[in-house]
Amino acid sequence: MDVVFSEAHAHHAPREFLLRGNFAPMAETVERAENLVRAARDMGHRVTAPDDWGMAPLAAVHSVEYLEFLETGHRRWMELPGANPEIHPHAFPGRHMRTRPESIAGQVGYHIGDLSAPMVAGTWPAALASAHAAVQATELVLTGAPVAYALCRPPGHHAFADQAAGFCFVNNVAVAAQHARGKAGRVAILDVDVHHGNGTQGIFYDRSDVFFCSLHGDPGSFYPYFAGYRAESGAGAGTGYTLNLPLAHGTADADYLVALDRAIAAIRRFDPDVLLISLGFDAYEKDPLGVLRISTDGFAEIARRIAAIGRPTVLVQEGGYHVGDLGRNLQSFLGAYEATIGAGPRGG
Ligand SMILES: [Zn+2]
């Protein structure tokens, strides 16, 4: 299948993020994407760089002021005396304050939701190219490919319309879904990353034209903590168009697949014209940040069941932090997907 990937991701290489009160080495690394693209090439997939789609597809889901912050924020931050070249905010609006301040020192806390989204000088060009990869893969599917893979880095599903968080800046899958909506009727997003896709949910929560479904580790004691519960099912016109299936920590292949079948049944009922997958590999049994126990063969079975839905599908890379095994988990997924739809590595 076609793999869309931009080398620009390497501009985004922060050193550290906050983990249990300590600054730990950044888990969302350049090596992740290098491992994934090497694995895709080794399978014979065609890897191409995205075109420049400009700002319009991003502005269709993100606020203009947020995009301006992403584009200019780091330069403004570096004008502060003694500023660390990695942005880590020190104050957040929380639940009780709403005003967006004029200063960059305040805006970093307004637009960055937590201490796991360090922003560096190269974050914006990387995030922009990552979103363009998602748009390009979607365009391939809209013009006839049965499936395409956007190898996005940085990932996107924790980014809200006006807020970065959890290694994410631009919500790639949301940008792709909105791009698909411009040319297709109904769009469904299935998020199989181990973390709840809180940003994606937030962007589409009150809409009935984009169905969002997420399987993830129970957020009661796991990131992102404040969303991803069963009772969250959409609001207003979107009531009933969000489905959350939180899973007990330690859930392995067999029980995961039961929940996946429930998600797939809901997607079939929604009857989408285009399906997008937020494809994280951090549900993997050895993932250092994960809480589930999906095996490499488990990812193949997940792929078979998704492929059997039989809809034009865009795979959008999200998390996955066991760098050494990322490539073989991707190969397991893509190989099983293509075998199910009857395409070879270069087919479609
Ligand atoms: Zn994740």
Tab-separated table of C-alpha atoms and ligand atoms in Angstrom:
chain	number	residue	atom	x	y	z
A	1	MET	CA	0.000	0.000	0.000
A	2	ASP	CA	1.042	3.592	-0.237
A	3	VAL	CA	2.849	4.954	2.801
A	4	VAL	CA	2.974	8.734	3.184
A	5	PHE	CA	5.828	9.989	5.319
A	6	SER	CA	7.762	13.232	5.721
A	7	GLU	CA	11.382	13.383	6.824
A	8	ALA	CA	10.481	16.737	8.439
A	9	HIS	CA	9.407	14.825	11.561
A	10	ALA	CA	13.088	14.763	12.615
A	11	HIS	CA	12.989	18.521	13.299
A	12	HIS	CA	10.851	17.691	16.342
A	13	ALA	CA	13.257	16.104	18.805
A	14	PRO	CA	12.648	17.290	22.383
A	15	ARG	CA	14.913	15.820	25.043
A	16	GLU	CA	12.552	15.257	27.952
A	17	PHE	CA	9.022	15.131	29.331
A	18	LEU	CA	7.570	14.891	32.825
A	19	LEU	CA	6.926	11.328	34.043
A	20	ARG	CA	5.884	10.687	37.667
A	21	GLY	CA	7.381	13.970	38.786
A	22	ASN	CA	10.696	13.494	37.014
A	23	PHE	CA	11.944	14.820	33.721
A	24	ALA	CA	12.480	11.577	31.805
A	25	PRO	CA	14.052	11.049	28.353
A	26	MET	CA	11.461	11.835	25.689
A	27	ALA	CA	9.569	8.644	24.786
A	28	GLU	CA	8.163	10.007	21.509
A	29	THR	CA	11.432	9.876	19.577
A	30	VAL	CA	12.782	10.336	16.072
A	31	GLU	CA	13.828	6.675	16.172
A	32	ARG	CA	10.179	5.596	16.377
A	33	ALA	CA	9.419	6.913	12.916
A	34	GLU	CA	12.737	5.711	11.507
A	35	ASN	CA	11.987	2.189	12.716
A	36	LEU	CA	8.459	2.285	11.247
A	37	VAL	CA	9.476	3.596	7.837
A	38	ARG	CA	12.336	1.090	7.599
A	39	ALA	CA	9.880	-1.713	8.339
A	40	ALA	CA	7.458	-0.420	5.701
A	41	ARG	CA	10.207	-0.195	3.085
A	42	ASP	CA	11.480	-3.669	3.977
A	43	MET	CA	8.005	-5.026	3.174
A	44	GLY	CA	8.137	-3.405	-0.254
A	45	HIS	CA	5.616	-0.640	0.394
A	46	ARG	CA	5.935	2.510	-1.667
A	47	VAL	CA	6.934	5.438	0.597
A	48	THR	CA	6.233	8.952	-0.686
A	49	ALA	CA	6.467	12.422	0.834
A	50	PRO	CA	3.265	14.443	1.228
A	51	ASP	CA	2.478	17.454	-0.933
A	52	ASP	CA	2.236	20.859	0.743
A	53	TRP	CA	-1.494	21.143	1.527
A	54	GLY	CA	-1.067	24.491	3.242
A	55	MET	CA	-2.973	25.582	6.329
A	56	ALA	CA	-6.557	25.119	5.143
A	57	PRO	CA	-7.004	21.443	6.134
A	58	LEU	CA	-5.616	22.197	9.612
A	59	ALA	CA	-7.739	25.321	10.028
A	60	ALA	CA	-10.829	23.232	9.327
A	61	VAL	CA	-10.468	21.630	12.773
A	62	HIS	CA	-8.066	23.849	14.732
A	63	SER	CA	-8.608	27.447	15.815
A	64	VAL	CA	-6.709	30.115	13.911
A	65	GLU	CA	-5.219	31.509	17.126
A	66	TYR	CA	-3.938	28.064	18.104
A	67	LEU	CA	-2.310	27.522	14.711
A	68	GLU	CA	-0.707	30.951	14.984
A	69	PHE	CA	0.615	29.922	18.409
A	70	LEU	CA	2.100	26.711	16.998
A	71	GLU	CA	3.714	28.594	14.128
A	72	THR	CA	5.141	31.575	16.039
A	73	GLY	CA	5.092	30.509	19.689
A	74	HIS	CA	8.588	29.094	19.934
A	75	ARG	CA	10.219	32.187	18.420
A	76	ARG	CA	8.285	34.418	20.831
A	77	TRP	CA	9.155	32.126	23.759
A	78	MET	CA	12.864	32.385	22.987
A	79	GLU	CA	12.649	36.163	23.436
A	80	LEU	CA	11.975	35.589	27.169
A	81	PRO	CA	15.130	36.066	29.277
A	82	GLY	CA	16.780	32.730	30.024
A	83	ALA	CA	14.148	30.687	28.180
A	84	ASN	CA	14.781	26.946	27.892
A	85	PRO	CA	14.701	26.005	24.187
A	86	GLU	CA	12.174	23.322	25.129
A	87	ILE	CA	8.842	24.840	26.121
A	88	HIS	CA	7.423	23.418	29.362
A	89	PRO	CA	4.607	25.654	30.669
A	90	HIS	CA	4.465	26.431	34.374
A	91	ALA	CA	0.862	27.660	34.666
A	92	PHE	CA	-2.414	26.281	33.285
A	93	PRO	CA	-5.947	27.714	33.205
A	94	GLY	CA	-7.388	24.508	34.717
A	95	ARG	CA	-11.165	24.254	35.012
A	96	HIS	CA	-11.846	27.691	36.447
A	97	MET	CA	-10.236	30.280	34.144
A	98	ARG	CA	-10.920	30.955	30.469
A	99	THR	CA	-9.106	34.086	29.304
A	100	ARG	CA	-6.401	33.719	26.677
A	101	PRO	CA	-3.559	36.043	27.704
A	102	GLU	CA	-1.535	38.142	25.270
A	103	SER	CA	1.875	37.118	26.601
A	104	ILE	CA	3.719	34.095	25.307
A	105	ALA	CA	4.478	33.019	28.901
A	106	GLY	CA	0.715	32.747	29.463
A	107	GLN	CA	-0.195	31.411	26.058
A	108	VAL	CA	2.063	28.366	26.435
A	109	GLY	CA	-0.064	27.267	29.386
A	110	TYR	CA	-3.283	28.153	27.562
A	111	HIS	CA	-2.417	26.157	24.433
A	112	ILE	CA	-0.333	23.305	25.899
A	113	GLY	CA	-2.461	21.160	28.164
A	114	ASP	CA	0.149	19.164	30.048
A	115	LEU	CA	3.850	18.498	30.571
A	116	SER	CA	4.082	15.732	27.991
A	117	ALA	CA	4.023	17.985	24.919
A	118	PRO	CA	7.395	19.750	24.922
A	119	MET	CA	7.647	22.165	22.018
A	120	VAL	CA	10.961	22.946	20.297
A	121	ALA	CA	11.998	25.115	17.354
A	122	GLY	CA	11.282	22.314	14.877
A	123	THR	CA	7.934	21.236	16.304
A	124	TRP	CA	5.805	23.300	13.936
A	125	PRO	CA	7.343	22.179	10.609
A	126	ALA	CA	7.213	18.575	11.842
A	127	ALA	CA	3.587	18.816	12.985
A	128	LEU	CA	2.534	20.538	9.768
A	129	ALA	CA	4.162	17.851	7.608
A	130	SER	CA	2.679	15.122	9.814
A	131	ALA	CA	-0.814	16.506	9.206
A	132	HIS	CA	-0.106	16.794	5.489
A	133	ALA	CA	0.821	13.101	5.440
A	134	ALA	CA	-2.610	12.306	6.886
A	135	VAL	CA	-4.317	14.517	4.299
A	136	GLN	CA	-2.337	12.939	1.461
A	137	ALA	CA	-3.184	9.391	2.564
A	138	THR	CA	-6.840	10.394	2.811
A	139	GLU	CA	-6.739	11.852	-0.677
A	140	LEU	CA	-5.338	8.559	-2.002
A	141	VAL	CA	-8.248	6.693	-0.426
A	142	LEU	CA	-10.801	9.231	-1.680
A	143	THR	CA	-9.470	8.721	-5.202
A	144	GLY	CA	-9.768	4.951	-5.188
A	145	ALA	CA	-7.097	3.279	-3.053
A	146	PRO	CA	-8.690	0.743	-0.684
A	147	VAL	CA	-6.208	1.680	2.040
A	148	ALA	CA	-3.290	4.040	2.663
A	149	TYR	CA	-0.978	4.516	5.637
A	150	ALA	CA	-0.016	7.944	6.967
A	151	LEU	CA	3.184	7.491	8.963
A	152	CYS	CA	2.586	10.539	11.128
A	153	ARG	CA	5.056	11.908	13.643
A	154	PRO	CA	4.413	13.715	15.897
A	155	PRO	CA	1.171	11.843	16.638
A	156	GLY	CA	-2.116	13.703	16.959
A	157	HIS	CA	-5.040	12.169	18.858
A	158	HIS	CA	-4.484	14.026	22.150
A	159	ALA	CA	-4.562	17.439	20.427
A	160	PHE	CA	-7.813	19.397	20.818
A	161	ALA	CA	-9.001	22.198	18.548
A	162	ASP	CA	-6.910	24.724	20.506
A	163	GLN	CA	-4.635	22.653	22.724
A	164	ALA	CA	-1.559	20.426	22.474
A	165	ALA	CA	-0.998	17.575	24.954
A	166	GLY	CA	0.425	14.070	25.252
A	167	PHE	CA	3.112	14.318	22.519
A	168	CYS	CA	0.462	15.723	20.111
A	169	PHE	CA	0.161	19.169	18.477
A	170	VAL	CA	-1.988	18.894	15.367
A	171	ASN	CA	-4.727	16.262	15.426
A	172	ASN	CA	-3.779	14.412	12.264
A	173	VAL	CA	-6.679	11.974	12.229
A	174	ALA	CA	-9.187	14.783	12.844
A	175	VAL	CA	-7.669	16.825	10.022
A	176	ALA	CA	-7.916	13.751	7.798
A	177	ALA	CA	-11.509	13.052	8.830
A	178	GLN	CA	-12.555	16.613	8.099
A	179	HIS	CA	-10.759	16.475	4.745
A	180	ALA	CA	-12.660	13.282	3.950
A	181	ARG	CA	-15.939	14.928	4.981
A	182	GLY	CA	-15.403	17.507	2.259
A	183	LYS	CA	-15.662	14.784	-0.375
A	184	ALA	CA	-17.444	11.868	1.281
A	185	GLY	CA	-20.645	11.465	3.242
A	186	ARG	CA	-20.046	9.687	6.503
A	187	VAL	CA	-16.733	9.231	8.287
A	188	ALA	CA	-15.885	6.951	11.206
A	189	ILE	CA	-12.747	7.019	13.336
A	190	LEU	CA	-11.616	3.943	15.260
A	191	ASP	CA	-8.864	4.637	17.786
A	192	VAL	CA	-6.872	1.561	18.846
A	193	ASP	CA	-4.012	3.435	20.516
A	194	VAL	CA	-3.719	2.332	24.165
A	195	HIS	CA	-4.574	5.874	25.273
A	196	HIS	CA	-8.017	7.378	24.829
A	197	GLY	CA	-8.216	9.707	21.818
A	198	ASN	CA	-9.434	12.586	23.942
A	199	GLY	CA	-8.532	15.330	21.467
A	200	THR	CA	-10.306	13.600	18.595
A	201	GLN	CA	-13.353	13.009	20.769
A	202	GLY	CA	-13.356	16.657	21.797
A	203	ILE	CA	-13.251	17.887	18.206
A	204	PHE	CA	-16.199	15.764	17.028
A	205	TYR	CA	-18.154	15.380	20.280
A	206	ASP	CA	-21.239	17.329	19.184
A	207	ARG	CA	-21.347	16.093	15.583
A	208	SER	CA	-23.323	13.256	14.025
A	209	ASP	CA	-21.409	13.129	10.717
A	210	VAL	CA	-18.196	11.745	12.253
A	211	PHE	CA	-18.516	8.668	14.458
A	212	PHE	CA	-15.713	8.287	16.989
A	213	CYS	CA	-14.929	5.038	18.772
A	214	SER	CA	-11.966	4.373	21.067
A	215	LEU	CA	-10.578	1.237	22.733
A	216	HIS	CA	-8.090	2.113	25.448
A	217	GLY	CA	-6.749	1.347	28.903
A	218	ASP	CA	-9.154	2.393	31.659
A	219	PRO	CA	-8.429	6.106	32.181
A	220	GLY	CA	-9.300	5.978	35.881
A	221	SER	CA	-5.614	5.359	36.563
A	222	PHE	CA	-4.082	5.990	33.145
A	223	TYR	CA	-3.453	8.890	30.779
A	224	PRO	CA	-5.405	10.985	29.791
A	225	TYR	CA	-7.331	10.440	33.106
A	226	PHE	CA	-10.071	13.029	32.478
A	227	ALA	CA	-11.843	11.534	29.457
A	228	GLY	CA	-12.528	8.176	27.840
A	229	TYR	CA	-15.233	6.884	30.152
A	230	ARG	CA	-18.181	4.776	28.988
A	231	ALA	CA	-20.695	7.458	29.880
A	232	GLU	CA	-19.155	9.864	27.356
A	233	SER	CA	-21.272	9.232	24.269
A	234	GLY	CA	-21.496	12.616	22.538
A	235	ALA	CA	-23.513	15.786	23.090
A	236	GLY	CA	-26.250	17.695	21.268
A	237	ALA	CA	-26.524	16.528	17.669
A	238	GLY	CA	-23.599	14.214	18.392
A	239	THR	CA	-25.375	12.267	21.122
A	240	GLY	CA	-24.794	8.582	20.416
A	241	TYR	CA	-21.946	9.214	17.951
A	242	THR	CA	-19.104	8.662	20.412
A	243	LEU	CA	-18.402	5.194	21.784
A	244	ASN	CA	-15.807	4.611	24.499
A	245	LEU	CA	-14.701	1.099	25.392
A	246	PRO	CA	-12.228	1.418	28.288
A	247	LEU	CA	-10.453	-1.859	29.058
A	248	ALA	CA	-9.118	-3.260	32.330
A	249	HIS	CA	-5.372	-2.902	32.596
A	250	GLY	CA	-3.713	-6.154	31.610
A	251	THR	CA	-6.328	-6.992	28.964
A	252	ALA	CA	-4.763	-9.359	26.408
A	253	ASP	CA	-5.648	-10.377	22.839
A	254	ALA	CA	-8.758	-12.500	23.441
A	255	ASP	CA	-10.687	-9.997	25.555
A	256	TYR	CA	-9.460	-7.086	23.453
A	257	LEU	CA	-10.864	-8.709	20.330
A	258	VAL	CA	-14.266	-9.078	21.986
A	259	ALA	CA	-14.311	-5.313	22.583
A	260	LEU	CA	-13.013	-4.690	19.065
A	261	ASP	CA	-15.917	-6.691	17.633
A	262	ARG	CA	-18.299	-4.454	19.564
A	263	ALA	CA	-16.634	-1.380	18.090
A	264	ILE	CA	-16.765	-2.862	14.612
A	265	ALA	CA	-20.466	-3.697	14.979
A	266	ALA	CA	-21.123	-0.068	15.912
A	267	ILE	CA	-19.090	1.148	12.937
A	268	ARG	CA	-21.065	-1.135	10.594
A	269	ARG	CA	-24.308	0.275	11.973
A	270	PHE	CA	-23.035	3.806	11.335
A	271	ASP	CA	-22.196	2.688	7.783
A	272	PRO	CA	-19.295	5.044	6.983
A	273	ASP	CA	-18.091	5.897	3.490
A	274	VAL	CA	-14.543	6.303	4.814
A	275	LEU	CA	-12.938	4.744	7.881
A	276	LEU	CA	-9.918	6.225	9.648
A	277	ILE	CA	-7.848	4.263	12.150
A	278	SER	CA	-5.866	5.981	14.896
A	279	LEU	CA	-3.196	3.306	14.814
A	280	GLY	CA	-1.111	3.195	17.968
A	281	PHE	CA	1.087	0.239	18.812
A	282	ASP	CA	1.320	1.121	22.504
A	283	ALA	CA	-1.302	-1.479	23.425
A	284	TYR	CA	1.628	-3.862	22.848
A	285	GLU	CA	2.428	-6.209	25.730
A	286	LYS	CA	5.984	-4.854	26.095
A	287	ASP	CA	5.240	-1.157	25.601
A	288	PRO	CA	6.955	0.904	28.318
A	289	LEU	CA	4.040	3.378	28.536
A	290	GLY	CA	1.182	0.918	27.959
A	291	VAL	CA	-1.136	-1.054	30.244
A	292	LEU	CA	-2.585	-3.659	27.853
A	293	ARG	CA	-1.076	-6.938	26.625
A	294	ILE	CA	-1.590	-7.119	22.866
A	295	SER	CA	0.841	-9.468	21.125
A	296	THR	CA	2.435	-9.026	17.716
A	297	ASP	CA	0.014	-11.673	16.367
A	298	GLY	CA	-2.777	-9.763	18.094
A	299	PHE	CA	-2.080	-6.734	15.913
A	300	ALA	CA	-2.459	-8.986	12.860
A	301	GLU	CA	-5.868	-10.145	14.047
A	302	ILE	CA	-6.916	-6.559	14.789
A	303	ALA	CA	-5.913	-5.698	11.213
A	304	ARG	CA	-7.880	-8.634	9.731
A	305	ARG	CA	-11.050	-7.604	11.524
A	306	ILE	CA	-10.695	-3.940	10.548
A	307	ALA	CA	-9.951	-4.867	6.933
A	308	ALA	CA	-13.017	-7.136	6.874
A	309	ILE	CA	-15.239	-4.088	7.462
A	310	GLY	CA	-14.503	-3.500	3.799
A	311	ARG	CA	-14.486	0.292	3.717
A	312	PRO	CA	-11.911	2.643	2.177
A	313	THR	CA	-9.543	3.047	5.108
A	314	VAL	CA	-6.866	5.514	6.134
A	315	LEU	CA	-4.354	4.270	8.713
A	316	VAL	CA	-2.977	7.165	10.749
A	317	GLN	CA	0.011	6.467	12.983
A	318	GLU	CA	-0.371	7.479	16.634
A	319	GLY	CA	1.697	6.126	19.571
A	320	GLY	CA	3.857	3.090	20.251
A	321	TYR	CA	6.980	3.373	22.391
A	322	HIS	CA	8.692	-0.016	22.315
A	323	VAL	CA	10.976	1.272	19.584
A	324	GLY	CA	12.723	-2.051	18.994
A	325	ASP	CA	9.492	-3.910	18.181
A	326	LEU	CA	7.535	-1.104	16.477
A	327	GLY	CA	8.620	-2.223	13.024
A	328	ARG	CA	7.595	-5.832	13.395
A	329	ASN	CA	4.258	-4.858	14.925
A	330	LEU	CA	3.638	-2.594	11.937
A	331	GLN	CA	4.625	-5.397	9.563
A	332	SER	CA	2.291	-7.768	11.381
A	333	PHE	CA	-0.577	-5.288	11.025
A	334	LEU	CA	0.018	-4.252	7.409
A	335	GLY	CA	0.704	-7.797	6.218
A	336	ALA	CA	-2.520	-9.118	7.703
A	337	TYR	CA	-4.489	-6.127	6.428
A	338	GLU	CA	-3.333	-6.619	2.849
A	339	ALA	CA	-3.797	-10.377	2.950
A	340	THR	CA	-7.394	-9.803	4.031
A	341	ILE	CA	-8.239	-7.377	1.250
A	342	GLY	CA	-6.254	-9.390	-1.284
A	343	ALA	CA	-3.643	-6.803	-2.154
A	344	GLY	CA	0.128	-7.250	-2.346
A	345	PRO	CA	2.559	-4.836	-0.728
A	346	ARG	CA	2.442	-2.579	-3.796
A	347	GLY	CA	-1.192	-3.189	-4.633
A	348	GLY	CA	-3.800	-0.465	-4.512
B	1	ZN	ZN	-0.834	6.265	23.011
